[in-house]
């Protein structure tokens, strides 16, 4: 059968130190995975365990390209996050076997229309318009596990805007570990090669505006830089 129009291209993420690319299947995200961030959002980490939401695969912005300021918001926030890239998947994966699905890691920013998220929370509505918009998932090159000594568990994570540090923490503060996230997520979805998981943000989220230069870094994993246009 012939397509009625040319299908959209599969989004791809470059690999660090390789000419190959990583084809994206889905983007999953974890919310409320650092206690200090849950508290700064007015929540109680003991009462509100981490949650999942998703973004479209074509929300990625790669190669440090500029990000367009999105429609329908006056309060766009940055959230620096460790991104896990999967090369295998399945359903109901045991935490003990979960890291076998990991291909590599990247630095991502979960851009959030905070004003729309506030309205959604207040109205008991879904987070889609707050989280899953165009260009909402900037990502660095993926660092394949073969380049890393081990899975990152203790690494500084930070984000600065125009040279001023806004977020500074360690990924060892995550409430759910990488293995636990993969295992939990696989209770709800069949995970597949090509899935990206944004694993949550530490405290310090704040607004960015047109012209801001954002730099996000995770020790041993990589650096992501972009300008907001
Ligand atoms: Mn986030």
mmCIF file of C-alpha atoms and ligand atoms in Angstrom:
data_model
loop_
_atom_site.group_PDB
_atom_site.id
_atom_site.type_symbol
_atom_site.label_atom_id
_atom_site.label_comp_id
_atom_site.label_asym_id
_atom_site.label_seq_id
_atom_site.Cartn_x
_atom_site.Cartn_y
_atom_site.Cartn_z
ATOM 1 C CA UNK A 1 0.000 0.000 0.000
ATOM 2 C CA UNK A 2 1.172 3.482 -0.757
ATOM 3 C CA UNK A 3 1.144 6.287 1.806
ATOM 4 C CA UNK A 4 -1.182 9.179 0.968
ATOM 5 C CA UNK A 5 1.681 11.532 1.881
ATOM 6 C CA UNK A 6 5.325 11.164 2.868
ATOM 7 C CA UNK A 7 5.470 10.047 6.512
ATOM 8 C CA UNK A 8 7.362 12.132 9.063
ATOM 9 C CA UNK A 9 10.962 11.037 9.532
ATOM 10 C CA UNK A 10 11.862 9.040 12.631
ATOM 11 C CA UNK A 11 13.602 11.428 15.069
ATOM 12 C CA UNK A 12 17.222 10.491 15.785
ATOM 13 C CA UNK A 13 19.775 11.477 18.443
ATOM 14 C CA UNK A 14 23.483 11.596 17.571
ATOM 15 C CA UNK A 15 25.878 9.395 19.537
ATOM 16 C CA UNK A 16 28.929 10.763 21.301
ATOM 17 C CA UNK A 17 32.074 9.639 19.518
ATOM 18 C CA UNK A 18 30.315 7.819 16.675
ATOM 19 C CA UNK A 19 28.806 8.543 13.266
ATOM 20 C CA UNK A 20 25.782 6.350 14.110
ATOM 21 C CA UNK A 21 22.484 7.737 15.400
ATOM 22 C CA UNK A 22 19.883 6.527 17.906
ATOM 23 C CA UNK A 23 16.352 6.265 16.422
ATOM 24 C CA UNK A 24 13.748 7.391 18.971
ATOM 25 C CA UNK A 25 10.678 5.245 19.629
ATOM 26 C CA UNK A 26 9.040 7.014 22.602
ATOM 27 C CA UNK A 27 9.877 9.588 25.268
ATOM 28 C CA UNK A 28 8.844 8.767 28.830
ATOM 29 C CA UNK A 29 9.406 11.151 31.739
ATOM 30 C CA UNK A 30 9.451 10.818 35.507
ATOM 31 C CA UNK A 31 7.958 13.558 37.653
ATOM 32 C CA UNK A 32 8.709 14.157 41.344
ATOM 33 C CA UNK A 33 11.911 12.083 41.477
ATOM 34 C CA UNK A 34 13.991 14.453 43.658
ATOM 35 C CA UNK A 35 12.662 15.371 47.139
ATOM 36 C CA UNK A 36 13.921 18.967 47.067
ATOM 37 C CA UNK A 37 12.088 19.597 43.792
ATOM 38 C CA UNK A 38 8.851 18.064 45.116
ATOM 39 C CA UNK A 39 9.120 20.438 48.095
ATOM 40 C CA UNK A 40 9.818 23.526 45.952
ATOM 41 C CA UNK A 41 6.650 22.702 43.984
ATOM 42 C CA UNK A 42 4.684 22.709 47.236
ATOM 43 C CA UNK A 43 4.382 18.925 47.566
ATOM 44 C CA UNK A 44 5.328 16.307 50.134
ATOM 45 C CA UNK A 45 7.717 13.634 48.755
ATOM 46 C CA UNK A 46 6.398 11.099 51.295
ATOM 47 C CA UNK A 47 2.798 11.553 50.159
ATOM 48 C CA UNK A 48 3.519 11.989 46.437
ATOM 49 C CA UNK A 49 5.645 9.228 44.923
ATOM 50 C CA UNK A 50 7.203 9.693 41.438
ATOM 51 C CA UNK A 51 4.822 9.646 38.488
ATOM 52 C CA UNK A 52 5.104 9.111 34.728
ATOM 53 C CA UNK A 53 4.114 11.231 31.764
ATOM 54 C CA UNK A 54 5.305 11.309 28.157
ATOM 55 C CA UNK A 55 6.278 13.559 25.293
ATOM 56 C CA UNK A 56 6.062 12.938 21.523
ATOM 57 C CA UNK A 57 9.219 11.401 20.033
ATOM 58 C CA UNK A 58 9.608 14.397 17.725
ATOM 59 C CA UNK A 59 9.784 16.803 20.700
ATOM 60 C CA UNK A 60 13.565 16.257 20.835
ATOM 61 C CA UNK A 61 15.946 19.043 19.826
ATOM 62 C CA UNK A 62 19.452 17.736 19.096
ATOM 63 C CA UNK A 63 22.971 18.984 18.305
ATOM 64 C CA UNK A 64 22.637 22.081 20.537
ATOM 65 C CA UNK A 65 20.252 23.656 18.014
ATOM 66 C CA UNK A 66 18.253 26.717 19.137
ATOM 67 C CA UNK A 67 14.893 26.066 20.774
ATOM 68 C CA UNK A 68 11.897 28.133 19.719
ATOM 69 C CA UNK A 69 9.985 29.784 22.582
ATOM 70 C CA UNK A 70 6.754 27.743 22.660
ATOM 71 C CA UNK A 71 3.211 28.858 21.997
ATOM 72 C CA UNK A 72 0.655 29.532 24.726
ATOM 73 C CA UNK A 73 2.890 30.205 27.723
ATOM 74 C CA UNK A 74 4.324 33.128 29.658
ATOM 75 C CA UNK A 75 6.172 30.893 32.141
ATOM 76 C CA UNK A 76 8.494 28.419 30.415
ATOM 77 C CA UNK A 77 10.665 26.508 32.923
ATOM 78 C CA UNK A 78 13.906 24.524 32.588
ATOM 79 C CA UNK A 79 14.308 21.100 34.217
ATOM 80 C CA UNK A 80 17.722 19.438 33.795
ATOM 81 C CA UNK A 81 17.488 15.633 33.760
ATOM 82 C CA UNK A 82 19.556 12.504 33.222
ATOM 83 C CA UNK A 83 18.173 10.723 30.152
ATOM 84 C CA UNK A 84 18.342 6.939 29.832
ATOM 85 C CA UNK A 85 18.419 5.526 26.271
ATOM 86 C CA UNK A 86 17.213 1.926 25.841
ATOM 87 C CA UNK A 87 18.393 -0.639 23.303
ATOM 88 C CA UNK A 88 16.098 -3.385 24.606
ATOM 89 C CA UNK A 89 12.841 -3.566 26.513
ATOM 90 C CA UNK A 90 9.937 -5.747 27.543
ATOM 91 C CA UNK A 91 7.089 -5.832 30.051
ATOM 92 C CA UNK A 92 7.310 -6.377 33.823
ATOM 93 C CA UNK A 93 11.101 -6.182 33.845
ATOM 94 C CA UNK A 94 12.659 -7.041 37.216
ATOM 95 C CA UNK A 95 14.754 -4.218 38.675
ATOM 96 C CA UNK A 96 17.699 -6.628 38.953
ATOM 97 C CA UNK A 97 17.670 -7.124 35.154
ATOM 98 C CA UNK A 98 16.604 -3.599 34.158
ATOM 99 C CA UNK A 99 20.040 -2.137 33.476
ATOM 100 C CA UNK A 100 20.565 -4.743 30.741
ATOM 101 C CA UNK A 101 18.116 -2.669 28.646
ATOM 102 C CA UNK A 102 20.300 0.447 28.802
ATOM 103 C CA UNK A 103 22.192 1.545 25.711
ATOM 104 C CA UNK A 104 23.569 4.788 27.098
ATOM 105 C CA UNK A 105 22.899 8.113 28.775
ATOM 106 C CA UNK A 106 22.391 11.742 27.778
ATOM 107 C CA UNK A 107 21.690 15.135 29.302
ATOM 108 C CA UNK A 108 18.180 16.430 28.692
ATOM 109 C CA UNK A 109 16.015 19.393 29.600
ATOM 110 C CA UNK A 110 12.319 18.752 30.241
ATOM 111 C CA UNK A 111 10.920 22.107 29.136
ATOM 112 C CA UNK A 112 7.678 22.833 30.948
ATOM 113 C CA UNK A 113 4.898 25.375 30.418
ATOM 114 C CA UNK A 114 4.586 25.917 34.183
ATOM 115 C CA UNK A 115 1.548 28.186 33.940
ATOM 116 C CA UNK A 116 -0.376 25.516 32.015
ATOM 117 C CA UNK A 117 0.838 22.816 34.432
ATOM 118 C CA UNK A 118 -0.462 24.892 37.357
ATOM 119 C CA UNK A 119 -3.887 25.135 35.719
ATOM 120 C CA UNK A 120 -3.879 21.386 34.987
ATOM 121 C CA UNK A 121 -2.985 20.531 38.583
ATOM 122 C CA UNK A 122 -5.658 22.875 39.927
ATOM 123 C CA UNK A 123 -8.307 21.430 37.631
ATOM 124 C CA UNK A 124 -7.281 17.786 38.040
ATOM 125 C CA UNK A 125 -6.514 17.710 34.302
ATOM 126 C CA UNK A 126 -3.786 15.872 32.323
ATOM 127 C CA UNK A 127 -0.307 17.401 31.984
ATOM 128 C CA UNK A 128 -0.070 16.955 28.188
ATOM 129 C CA UNK A 129 -0.284 20.608 27.152
ATOM 130 C CA UNK A 130 2.179 21.559 29.915
ATOM 131 C CA UNK A 131 4.761 18.932 28.990
ATOM 132 C CA UNK A 132 4.298 17.393 25.535
ATOM 133 C CA UNK A 133 4.642 20.385 23.228
ATOM 134 C CA UNK A 134 6.873 20.956 20.181
ATOM 135 C CA UNK A 135 10.617 21.191 20.951
ATOM 136 C CA UNK A 136 9.993 20.435 24.639
ATOM 137 C CA UNK A 137 12.777 17.844 24.929
ATOM 138 C CA UNK A 138 16.263 19.189 24.115
ATOM 139 C CA UNK A 139 18.843 16.402 24.445
ATOM 140 C CA UNK A 140 22.631 16.092 24.192
ATOM 141 C CA UNK A 141 24.383 13.416 22.161
ATOM 142 C CA UNK A 142 23.874 9.987 23.728
ATOM 143 C CA UNK A 143 26.948 8.629 25.469
ATOM 144 C CA UNK A 144 26.925 4.859 24.847
ATOM 145 C CA UNK A 145 27.535 2.674 27.885
ATOM 146 C CA UNK A 146 30.577 1.321 26.041
ATOM 147 C CA UNK A 147 32.172 4.782 26.493
ATOM 148 C CA UNK A 148 31.394 4.939 30.209
ATOM 149 C CA UNK A 149 33.141 3.026 32.963
ATOM 150 C CA UNK A 150 29.823 2.136 34.563
ATOM 151 C CA UNK A 151 26.197 3.245 34.882
ATOM 152 C CA UNK A 152 26.195 6.744 36.389
ATOM 153 C CA UNK A 153 24.885 6.645 39.971
ATOM 154 C CA UNK A 154 26.908 9.388 41.658
ATOM 155 C CA UNK A 155 27.412 12.388 39.383
ATOM 156 C CA UNK A 156 26.929 16.142 39.653
ATOM 157 C CA UNK A 157 23.963 17.466 37.646
ATOM 158 C CA UNK A 158 23.635 21.177 36.975
ATOM 159 C CA UNK A 159 22.006 23.801 34.802
ATOM 160 C CA UNK A 160 22.991 27.405 34.283
ATOM 161 C CA UNK A 161 21.261 30.246 32.433
ATOM 162 C CA UNK A 162 23.489 32.971 30.938
ATOM 163 C CA UNK A 163 26.313 31.707 33.156
ATOM 164 C CA UNK A 164 24.338 31.782 36.445
ATOM 165 C CA UNK A 165 23.851 28.423 38.148
ATOM 166 C CA UNK A 166 20.160 27.648 38.681
ATOM 167 C CA UNK A 167 20.141 23.903 39.422
ATOM 168 C CA UNK A 168 22.924 21.993 41.165
ATOM 169 C CA UNK A 169 22.536 18.527 42.682
ATOM 170 C CA UNK A 170 23.698 14.923 42.380
ATOM 171 C CA UNK A 171 21.883 12.132 40.567
ATOM 172 C CA UNK A 172 22.385 10.011 43.707
ATOM 173 C CA UNK A 173 19.466 12.043 45.159
ATOM 174 C CA UNK A 174 16.940 10.417 42.812
ATOM 175 C CA UNK A 175 14.041 8.797 44.716
ATOM 176 C CA UNK A 176 13.660 6.004 42.151
ATOM 177 C CA UNK A 177 16.975 4.654 40.778
ATOM 178 C CA UNK A 178 17.480 4.073 37.058
ATOM 179 C CA UNK A 179 16.774 0.330 37.492
ATOM 180 C CA UNK A 180 13.637 1.041 39.539
ATOM 181 C CA UNK A 181 12.369 3.530 36.938
ATOM 182 C CA UNK A 182 12.769 1.021 34.082
ATOM 183 C CA UNK A 183 11.139 -1.731 36.148
ATOM 184 C CA UNK A 184 8.197 0.488 37.257
ATOM 185 C CA UNK A 185 7.653 1.904 33.755
ATOM 186 C CA UNK A 186 7.578 -1.612 32.277
ATOM 187 C CA UNK A 187 4.613 -2.449 34.522
ATOM 188 C CA UNK A 188 2.566 0.024 32.452
ATOM 189 C CA UNK A 189 4.124 -0.052 28.975
ATOM 190 C CA UNK A 190 6.033 -2.493 26.801
ATOM 191 C CA UNK A 191 9.428 -0.803 26.635
ATOM 192 C CA UNK A 192 11.354 -1.001 23.377
ATOM 193 C CA UNK A 193 14.717 -0.219 21.863
ATOM 194 C CA UNK A 194 14.654 3.489 21.017
ATOM 195 C CA UNK A 195 12.832 4.578 24.157
ATOM 196 C CA UNK A 196 14.220 7.588 26.027
ATOM 197 C CA UNK A 197 13.456 8.148 29.709
ATOM 198 C CA UNK A 198 13.860 11.595 31.283
ATOM 199 C CA UNK A 199 14.436 10.686 34.936
ATOM 200 C CA UNK A 200 13.273 13.793 36.798
ATOM 201 C CA UNK A 201 14.748 17.097 37.879
ATOM 202 C CA UNK A 202 16.332 18.391 41.092
ATOM 203 C CA UNK A 203 15.376 21.693 42.775
ATOM 204 C CA UNK A 204 16.003 25.107 41.228
ATOM 205 C CA UNK A 205 13.566 25.100 38.307
ATOM 206 C CA UNK A 206 12.789 28.608 37.066
ATOM 207 C CA UNK A 207 11.651 30.601 34.066
ATOM 208 C CA UNK A 208 13.688 31.224 30.916
ATOM 209 C CA UNK A 209 12.968 33.841 28.279
ATOM 210 C CA UNK A 210 13.886 34.583 24.655
ATOM 211 C CA UNK A 211 17.621 35.085 24.213
ATOM 212 C CA UNK A 212 18.608 33.032 27.268
ATOM 213 C CA UNK A 213 21.539 30.663 26.875
ATOM 214 C CA UNK A 214 21.015 27.390 28.731
ATOM 215 C CA UNK A 215 23.848 25.026 29.657
ATOM 216 C CA UNK A 216 23.067 21.661 31.274
ATOM 217 C CA UNK A 217 25.730 19.216 32.390
ATOM 218 C CA UNK A 218 26.018 15.832 34.062
ATOM 219 C CA UNK A 219 29.500 14.689 35.071
ATOM 220 C CA UNK A 220 30.817 11.834 32.895
ATOM 221 C CA UNK A 221 27.616 11.870 30.780
ATOM 222 C CA UNK A 222 27.784 15.073 28.744
ATOM 223 C CA UNK A 223 26.819 18.675 28.151
ATOM 224 C CA UNK A 224 23.791 20.198 26.449
ATOM 225 C CA UNK A 225 23.648 23.831 25.382
ATOM 226 C CA UNK A 226 20.919 25.749 23.618
ATOM 227 C CA UNK A 227 19.672 29.263 23.047
ATOM 228 C CA UNK A 228 15.985 30.071 23.412
ATOM 229 C CA UNK A 229 14.708 31.990 20.377
HETATM 230 MN MN1 LIG B 1 10.790 16.909 34.610
#
